[in-house]
Short mmCIF file of C-alpha atoms in Angstrom, two decimals:
data_model
loop_
_atom_site.label_atom_id
_atom_site.label_comp_id
_atom_site.label_asym_id
_atom_site.label_seq_id
_atom_site.Cartn_x
_atom_site.Cartn_y
_atom_site.Cartn_z
CA UNK M 22 -1.33 -3.96 -24.41
CA UNK M 23 2.02 -5.25 -25.61
CA UNK M 24 5.64 -4.26 -25.18
CA UNK M 25 5.25 -2.29 -28.42
CA UNK M 26 2.88 0.01 -26.53
CA UNK M 27 5.60 0.98 -23.98
CA UNK M 28 8.51 3.41 -24.13
CA UNK M 29 11.46 1.80 -25.78
CA UNK M 30 14.32 3.28 -23.73
CA UNK M 31 15.53 2.32 -20.26
CA UNK M 32 16.54 4.85 -17.66
CA UNK M 33 20.04 4.58 -16.13
CA UNK M 34 20.03 3.95 -12.42
CA UNK M 35 23.40 5.63 -11.71
CA UNK M 36 24.66 2.64 -9.88
CA UNK M 37 22.09 2.85 -7.02
CA UNK M 38 21.61 -0.39 -5.12
CA UNK M 39 18.32 -1.95 -4.10
CA UNK M 40 20.15 -3.87 -1.42
CA UNK M 41 22.73 -1.68 0.29
CA UNK M 42 22.01 1.80 1.69
CA UNK M 43 23.62 4.51 -0.43
CA UNK M 44 25.46 6.78 1.93
CA UNK M 45 26.93 9.34 -0.46
CA UNK M 46 24.43 10.08 -3.26
CA UNK M 47 22.99 13.46 -2.31
CA UNK M 48 19.40 12.98 -3.49
CA UNK M 49 19.17 9.54 -1.75
CA UNK M 50 20.65 10.82 1.50
CA UNK M 51 18.12 13.68 1.50
CA UNK M 52 15.19 11.35 0.80
CA UNK M 53 16.41 9.04 3.67
CA UNK M 54 16.74 11.91 6.10
CA UNK M 55 13.31 13.18 5.22
CA UNK M 56 11.72 9.78 5.67
CA UNK M 57 13.45 9.24 8.95
CA UNK M 58 12.34 12.70 10.23
CA UNK M 59 8.73 11.99 9.21
CA UNK M 60 8.70 8.68 10.99
CA UNK M 61 9.67 10.46 14.26
CA UNK M 62 6.89 13.05 14.11
CA UNK M 63 4.02 12.37 16.58
CA UNK M 64 1.48 10.33 14.63
CA UNK M 65 -1.86 12.09 13.87
CA UNK M 66 -2.92 10.32 10.60
CA UNK M 67 -4.16 11.86 7.36
CA UNK M 68 -6.84 14.49 8.09
CA UNK M 69 -8.57 17.42 6.37
CA UNK M 70 -7.76 20.98 7.32
CA UNK M 71 -10.62 20.70 9.91
CA UNK M 72 -8.48 18.32 11.87
CA UNK M 73 -8.90 14.87 13.16
CA UNK M 74 -12.42 13.49 13.61
CA UNK M 75 -12.85 11.36 16.74
CA UNK M 76 -15.11 8.36 17.46
CA UNK M 77 -15.05 6.93 13.97
CA UNK M 78 -13.65 3.55 14.77
CA UNK M 79 -16.07 2.13 17.40
CA UNK M 80 -16.95 -0.99 15.35
CA UNK M 81 -17.78 -3.56 18.02
CA UNK M 82 -17.58 -6.58 15.78
CA UNK M 83 -14.46 -8.75 16.12
CA UNK M 84 -13.25 -11.54 13.93
CA UNK M 85 -11.26 -14.64 14.72
CA UNK M 86 -7.64 -13.93 13.77
CA UNK M 87 -6.13 -16.97 15.39
CA UNK M 88 -4.92 -18.23 12.06
CA UNK M 89 -2.97 -15.00 11.61
CA UNK M 90 -1.46 -15.30 15.16
CA UNK M 91 -0.57 -18.96 14.55
CA UNK M 92 1.21 -18.20 11.25
CA UNK M 93 3.24 -15.54 12.91
CA UNK M 94 4.28 -17.89 15.75
CA UNK M 95 5.20 -20.61 13.25
CA UNK M 96 7.31 -18.15 11.39
CA UNK M 97 9.11 -17.09 14.57
CA UNK M 98 9.67 -20.72 15.65
CA UNK M 99 11.58 -21.38 12.42
CA UNK M 100 14.12 -18.57 13.05
CA UNK M 101 17.50 -18.59 14.76
CA UNK M 102 18.01 -16.25 17.71
CA UNK M 103 20.08 -14.03 15.46
CA UNK M 104 17.31 -13.79 12.83
CA UNK M 105 14.75 -13.02 15.52
CA UNK M 106 16.78 -10.08 16.63
CA UNK M 107 16.81 -8.75 13.04
CA UNK M 108 13.16 -9.34 12.20
CA UNK M 109 11.53 -8.37 15.54
CA UNK M 110 10.71 -4.81 16.67
CA UNK M 111 8.60 -3.15 19.41
CA UNK M 112 5.20 -2.18 18.18
CA UNK M 113 5.98 1.53 18.48
CA UNK M 114 9.34 1.27 16.74
CA UNK M 115 9.93 4.15 14.30
CA UNK M 116 10.90 1.64 11.57
CA UNK M 117 7.28 0.78 11.20
CA UNK M 118 6.74 4.17 9.55
CA UNK M 119 9.90 4.01 7.41
CA UNK M 120 8.58 2.01 4.52
CA UNK M 121 9.25 3.40 1.06
CA UNK M 122 8.42 2.47 -2.50
CA UNK M 123 11.53 3.17 -4.53
CA UNK M 124 13.97 0.50 -5.69
CA UNK M 125 16.57 2.11 -3.46
CA UNK M 126 17.42 1.03 0.10
CA UNK M 127 16.47 4.09 2.05
CA UNK M 128 15.70 2.58 5.41
CA UNK M 129 14.96 -1.12 4.80
CA UNK M 130 14.77 -3.33 7.85
CA UNK M 131 13.88 -6.79 8.92
CA UNK M 132 14.84 -10.04 7.15
CA UNK M 133 15.30 -10.06 3.41
CA UNK M 134 13.17 -12.83 1.89
CA UNK M 135 15.93 -13.63 -0.63
CA UNK M 136 18.36 -14.57 2.16
CA UNK M 137 15.93 -17.01 3.88
CA UNK M 138 15.79 -20.67 3.08
CA UNK M 139 12.61 -21.87 1.36
CA UNK M 140 10.87 -23.10 4.51
CA UNK M 141 11.34 -19.93 6.52
CA UNK M 142 10.46 -17.75 3.47
CA UNK M 143 7.24 -19.67 3.07
CA UNK M 144 6.39 -19.20 6.59
CA UNK M 145 6.87 -15.46 6.38
CA UNK M 146 4.64 -15.42 3.35
CA UNK M 147 2.12 -17.51 5.21
CA UNK M 148 1.67 -14.64 7.63
CA UNK M 149 0.83 -12.44 4.72
CA UNK M 150 -1.44 -15.05 3.13
CA UNK M 151 -3.44 -15.51 6.32
CA UNK M 152 -3.96 -11.76 6.75
CA UNK M 153 -5.19 -11.25 3.16
CA UNK M 154 -7.72 -12.66 0.87
CA UNK M 155 -6.75 -14.90 -2.06
CA UNK M 156 -7.06 -11.97 -4.43
CA UNK M 157 -5.17 -9.69 -2.05
CA UNK M 158 -2.26 -12.15 -1.64
CA UNK M 159 -2.16 -12.64 -5.38
CA UNK M 160 -2.01 -8.95 -5.93
CA UNK M 161 0.96 -8.61 -3.65
CA UNK M 162 2.68 -11.56 -5.36
CA UNK M 163 2.06 -10.10 -8.80
CA UNK M 164 3.71 -6.83 -7.96
CA UNK M 165 6.68 -8.72 -6.48
CA UNK M 166 6.92 -10.93 -9.57
CA UNK M 167 6.77 -7.97 -11.88
CA UNK M 168 9.75 -6.50 -10.05
CA UNK M 169 11.65 -9.45 -11.48
CA UNK M 170 10.20 -8.73 -14.95
CA UNK M 171 11.73 -5.30 -15.02
CA UNK M 172 14.90 -6.87 -13.79
CA UNK M 173 14.89 -9.25 -16.67
CA UNK M 174 14.12 -6.48 -19.14
CA UNK M 175 17.01 -4.41 -17.77
CA UNK M 176 19.29 -7.37 -17.25
CA UNK M 177 19.50 -6.49 -13.56
CA UNK M 178 17.79 -9.45 -11.87
CA UNK M 179 20.38 -9.25 -9.05
CA UNK M 180 18.98 -5.89 -8.05
CA UNK M 181 15.34 -6.28 -9.21
CA UNK M 182 13.62 -9.52 -8.41
CA UNK M 183 10.65 -11.13 -6.70
CA UNK M 184 12.50 -11.80 -3.41
CA UNK M 185 14.07 -8.39 -2.75
CA UNK M 186 11.52 -7.66 0.03
CA UNK M 187 12.04 -7.21 3.71
CA UNK M 188 9.73 -8.79 6.33
CA UNK M 189 9.38 -7.44 9.90
CA UNK M 190 7.29 -8.38 12.93
CA UNK M 191 6.20 -5.88 15.53
CA UNK M 192 5.04 -6.84 19.02
CA UNK M 193 4.09 -10.21 20.32
CA UNK M 194 1.77 -12.26 18.10
CA UNK M 195 -0.75 -13.53 20.66
CA UNK M 196 -4.61 -13.20 20.96
CA UNK M 197 -4.37 -10.86 23.99
CA UNK M 198 -1.48 -8.71 22.54
CA UNK M 199 -1.51 -6.16 19.73
CA UNK M 200 1.05 -6.93 17.11
CA UNK M 201 1.73 -6.32 13.45
CA UNK M 202 3.85 -7.14 10.42
CA UNK M 203 5.33 -5.28 7.47
CA UNK M 204 6.38 -6.36 4.01
CA UNK M 205 8.60 -3.67 2.37
CA UNK M 206 10.36 -3.27 -0.89
CA UNK M 207 10.03 -1.88 -4.39
CA UNK M 208 6.35 -1.29 -5.29
CA UNK M 209 5.16 -3.45 -2.30
CA UNK M 210 4.64 -1.84 1.15
CA UNK M 211 2.09 -3.57 3.24
CA UNK M 212 1.38 -2.78 6.90
CA UNK M 213 -0.79 -5.04 8.94
CA UNK M 214 -1.90 -4.58 12.62
CA UNK M 215 -3.85 -7.03 14.81
CA UNK M 216 -5.63 -5.51 17.75
CA UNK M 217 -8.25 -7.21 19.85
CA UNK M 218 -9.84 -9.14 17.08
CA UNK M 219 -9.52 -6.32 14.55
CA UNK M 220 -7.30 -6.30 11.51
CA UNK M 221 -5.91 -3.05 9.82
CA UNK M 222 -3.95 -3.37 6.58
CA UNK M 223 -3.19 0.30 5.99
CA UNK M 224 -1.18 2.02 4.78
CA UNK M 225 -0.75 -0.26 1.76
CA UNK M 226 1.09 0.76 -1.30
CA UNK M 227 1.08 -1.50 -4.35
CA UNK M 228 2.54 -0.50 -7.69
CA UNK M 229 4.15 -2.02 -10.83
CA UNK M 230 6.39 -0.98 -13.67
CA UNK M 231 5.70 -2.73 -16.02
CA UNK M 232 2.13 -3.85 -15.19
CA UNK M 233 2.43 -7.00 -17.25
CA UNK M 234 4.98 -9.73 -18.05
CA UNK M 235 4.75 -11.01 -21.61
CA UNK M 236 7.78 -13.31 -21.31
CA UNK M 237 10.28 -14.32 -18.76
CA UNK M 238 9.92 -16.24 -15.48
CA UNK M 239 6.50 -14.82 -14.74
CA UNK M 240 5.09 -14.43 -18.25
CA UNK M 241 1.27 -13.92 -18.06
CA UNK M 242 1.36 -11.87 -14.83
CA UNK M 243 -0.74 -8.70 -14.71
CA UNK M 244 -1.08 -6.23 -11.88
CA UNK M 245 -3.60 -3.55 -10.83
CA UNK M 246 -5.93 -3.86 -13.79
CA UNK M 247 -9.14 -4.07 -11.82
CA UNK M 248 -8.09 -0.91 -9.98
CA UNK M 249 -7.50 0.83 -13.24
CA UNK M 250 -10.53 -0.42 -15.18
CA UNK M 251 -13.16 -0.12 -12.45
CA UNK M 252 -12.02 3.39 -11.61
CA UNK M 253 -12.29 4.32 -15.37
CA UNK M 254 -15.72 2.73 -15.52
CA UNK M 255 -16.98 4.80 -12.63
CA UNK M 256 -15.71 8.02 -14.15
CA UNK M 257 -17.32 7.00 -17.51
CA UNK M 258 -20.70 6.52 -15.74
CA UNK M 259 -20.80 10.11 -14.52
CA UNK M 260 -22.94 12.77 -16.05
CA UNK M 261 -21.44 15.86 -17.60
CA UNK M 262 -22.17 17.85 -14.48
CA UNK M 263 -20.74 15.12 -12.21
CA UNK M 264 -17.64 14.93 -14.35
CA UNK M 265 -17.18 18.70 -14.06
CA UNK M 266 -17.41 18.37 -10.26
CA UNK M 267 -15.10 15.31 -10.18
CA UNK M 268 -12.38 16.58 -12.49
CA UNK M 269 -9.82 18.58 -10.50
CA UNK M 270 -7.26 19.07 -13.30
CA UNK M 271 -6.29 17.67 -16.66
CA UNK M 272 -2.59 17.74 -15.92
CA UNK M 273 -1.44 14.74 -13.86
CA UNK M 274 0.07 15.14 -10.42
CA UNK M 275 3.74 14.25 -10.03
CA UNK M 276 2.96 11.55 -7.43
CA UNK M 277 0.38 10.28 -5.00
CA UNK M 278 -0.43 12.77 -2.24
CA UNK M 279 -0.27 10.38 0.71
CA UNK M 280 2.60 8.09 -0.20
CA UNK M 281 5.66 7.22 2.00
CA UNK M 282 6.55 9.62 4.70
CA UNK M 283 3.15 11.37 4.62
CA UNK M 284 1.41 9.74 7.58
CA UNK M 285 0.28 13.10 8.80
CA UNK M 286 -0.70 14.64 5.43
CA UNK M 287 -3.54 17.12 5.29
CA UNK M 288 -5.89 16.53 2.37
CA UNK M 289 -9.44 18.10 1.90
CA UNK M 290 -12.43 16.46 0.34
CA UNK M 291 -12.69 17.24 -3.36
CA UNK M 292 -14.60 16.10 -6.41
CA UNK M 293 -18.05 14.61 -6.91
CA UNK M 294 -19.99 13.64 -3.86
CA UNK M 295 -21.35 10.11 -3.58
CA UNK M 296 -24.58 11.69 -2.37
CA UNK M 297 -25.18 12.81 -5.99
CA UNK M 298 -24.65 9.34 -7.40
CA UNK M 299 -27.40 7.12 -8.88
CA UNK M 300 -27.94 3.62 -7.63
CA UNK M 301 -25.96 2.35 -10.58
CA UNK M 302 -23.10 4.72 -9.93
CA UNK M 303 -23.09 3.72 -6.25
CA UNK M 304 -22.92 0.00 -7.28
CA UNK M 305 -19.81 0.82 -9.39
CA UNK M 306 -18.31 2.84 -6.60
CA UNK M 307 -18.88 -0.06 -4.17
CA UNK M 308 -17.22 -2.38 -6.70
CA UNK M 309 -14.23 -0.02 -6.95
CA UNK M 310 -13.79 0.30 -3.17
CA UNK M 311 -14.29 -3.47 -2.89
CA UNK M 312 -11.27 -4.14 -5.06
CA UNK M 313 -9.08 -2.43 -2.46
CA UNK M 314 -10.88 -3.49 0.74
CA UNK M 315 -11.29 -6.94 -0.65
CA UNK M 316 -7.47 -7.47 -0.37
CA UNK M 317 -8.04 -8.08 3.36
CA UNK M 318 -9.04 -11.53 4.55
CA UNK M 319 -12.77 -12.09 3.98
CA UNK M 320 -14.17 -11.73 7.55
CA UNK M 321 -12.19 -8.58 8.24
CA UNK M 322 -13.07 -7.10 4.78
CA UNK M 323 -16.74 -7.52 5.46
CA UNK M 324 -16.47 -5.51 8.62
CA UNK M 325 -14.37 -2.83 6.91
CA UNK M 326 -16.68 -2.60 3.93
CA UNK M 327 -19.68 -2.06 6.15
CA UNK M 328 -17.79 0.75 7.90
CA UNK M 329 -16.98 2.36 4.60
CA UNK M 330 -20.49 2.01 3.12
CA UNK M 331 -21.97 3.56 6.25
CA UNK M 332 -20.07 6.76 5.36
CA UNK M 333 -21.13 7.00 1.68
CA UNK M 334 -22.83 10.26 2.42
CA UNK M 335 -19.51 11.70 3.35
CA UNK M 336 -17.50 10.20 0.50
CA UNK M 337 -16.03 11.93 -2.50
CA UNK M 338 -14.64 10.80 -5.91
CA UNK M 339 -11.97 12.98 -7.54
CA UNK M 340 -10.39 12.66 -10.97
CA UNK M 341 -7.36 14.13 -12.75
CA UNK M 342 -6.85 13.60 -16.43
CA UNK M 343 -8.47 14.04 -19.76
CA UNK M 344 -11.89 12.46 -20.39
CA UNK M 345 -10.31 9.66 -22.46
CA UNK M 346 -11.12 6.06 -21.39
CA UNK M 347 -7.87 4.86 -22.94
CA UNK M 348 -5.74 7.64 -21.54
CA UNK M 349 -3.78 8.18 -18.32
CA UNK M 350 -5.52 9.36 -15.14
CA UNK M 351 -5.39 9.79 -11.31
CA UNK M 352 -8.33 9.21 -9.06
CA UNK M 353 -9.11 9.22 -5.39
CA UNK M 354 -11.88 8.00 -3.17
CA UNK M 355 -11.95 9.90 0.17
CA UNK M 356 -14.11 9.68 3.27
CA UNK M 357 -13.63 10.03 6.95
CA UNK M 358 -12.70 6.35 7.16
CA UNK M 359 -10.95 5.45 3.87
CA UNK M 360 -8.62 7.18 1.42
CA UNK M 361 -7.70 5.41 -1.91
CA UNK M 362 -5.34 6.89 -4.51
CA UNK M 363 -4.57 5.57 -7.97
CA UNK M 364 -2.26 7.05 -10.58
CA UNK M 365 -0.63 6.23 -13.93
CA UNK M 366 2.91 7.35 -13.24
CA UNK M 367 5.81 8.54 -15.36
CA UNK M 368 8.77 6.23 -16.12
CA UNK M 369 11.34 5.30 -13.56
CA UNK M 370 12.80 2.13 -14.97
CA UNK M 371 11.66 3.10 -18.40
CA UNK M 372 12.95 6.34 -19.95
CA UNK M 373 9.73 8.27 -20.29
CA UNK M 374 9.04 11.53 -18.53
CA UNK M 375 5.35 11.37 -19.43
CA UNK M 376 2.69 9.37 -17.54
CA UNK M 377 1.95 5.99 -19.06
CA UNK M 378 -0.34 2.94 -18.42
CA UNK M 379 2.72 0.67 -17.99
CA UNK M 380 3.49 2.27 -14.59
CA UNK M 381 0.81 2.29 -11.81
CA UNK M 382 0.86 3.38 -8.19
CA UNK M 383 -1.90 2.82 -5.64
CA UNK M 384 -2.23 3.52 -1.93
CA UNK M 385 -4.96 2.83 0.67
CA UNK M 386 -5.03 4.62 4.01
CA UNK M 387 -7.34 4.84 7.00
CA UNK M 388 -7.71 8.56 7.74
CA UNK M 389 -8.31 10.18 11.11
CA UNK M 390 -5.76 8.20 13.03
CA UNK M 391 -6.26 4.57 12.28
CA UNK M 392 -3.40 3.88 9.86
CA UNK M 393 -1.25 1.14 11.50
CA UNK M 394 -4.34 0.44 13.74
CA UNK M 395 -3.35 3.38 15.89
CA UNK M 396 -6.82 4.30 17.02
CA UNK M 397 -7.48 0.71 17.98
CA UNK M 398 -4.16 0.66 19.85
CA UNK M 399 -5.09 3.78 21.69
CA UNK M 400 -8.38 2.18 22.79
CA UNK M 401 -6.62 -0.98 23.76
CA UNK M 402 -4.22 0.92 26.02
CA UNK M 403 -7.04 2.92 27.54
CA UNK M 404 -8.91 -0.32 28.36
CA UNK M 405 -6.07 -2.55 29.52
CA UNK M 406 -3.17 -0.31 30.48
CA UNK M 407 -4.75 2.85 31.84
CA UNK M 408 -2.32 4.83 33.99
CA UNK M 409 0.73 3.05 32.63
#
């Protein structure tokens, strides 16, 4: 892929700011109001039409997350009292569910990385680094860096760059106390929760437009290619009958189904059942899920992957698009304990109304009530705070 493969035009942004909340633009105001209203709904989580399934998250194994706790405390110790007031929130604060992908300030909150000095910024990113694997942390950085690439292409680096991301801490980072963090900005929305030796990193939205930098400050950066190529390889491995079952449509959806503001979305299982897969196909499916689950720190990812594999008999692979390995597509992997969505999107920064490989969106969720670690939090309160 080269720049020559991409749309040549750039879309006008109508003066919308990535930094300052737009208060008069009707479409933006409506989006903000809808996002805020969704964040105030009682949390249920993504479910099927059959409703929420209980008892799914009883995994007894815990991991040592002291490095994550320590990184968060080091970050807090480097802040002024005024900065702490801006970056810290109660664990149940509605802002935790007000993340959003667009390069528009809908309800951004916390401290802006760009405004921090290098030491404080590095400590904020250390919290992210300790929570994720090396590949997961690099995936986040790549998406942030490509935000600068589109800024360079558009000559709008002041509004689109690698530091225009907001960092927030929720709760008290201590071994006995549930807490979490959030990194929020254009194409990077990561939510992490720590509860009683368990780590939850959903919902996580990662995207990029463009998906590669061929010049500029971060030349050589690519994003989300394993997600794309492994998903394509799994579809290519399917038999004709399996493809017929997996393929829902040939026309692409407008957007991901469970993106921002859709914490309580209802989505039924569709596509080809993993129970029909051969051993080779299951190996490919495991590799695909591993790309996403493997973004977490290794010890937590191992626990999470075992939980997901244990539900393979209840897992489905769905595909939207034409059977062309070089074309554009959408796919999803869906089980009671994990939901992954991938799509090639239409242009936002580039002026193309058709879906293209230079714009990718992905999201990972934990269905049935454990996004934001909510089921673990419920169990924690039942155990330690019953009656309060």
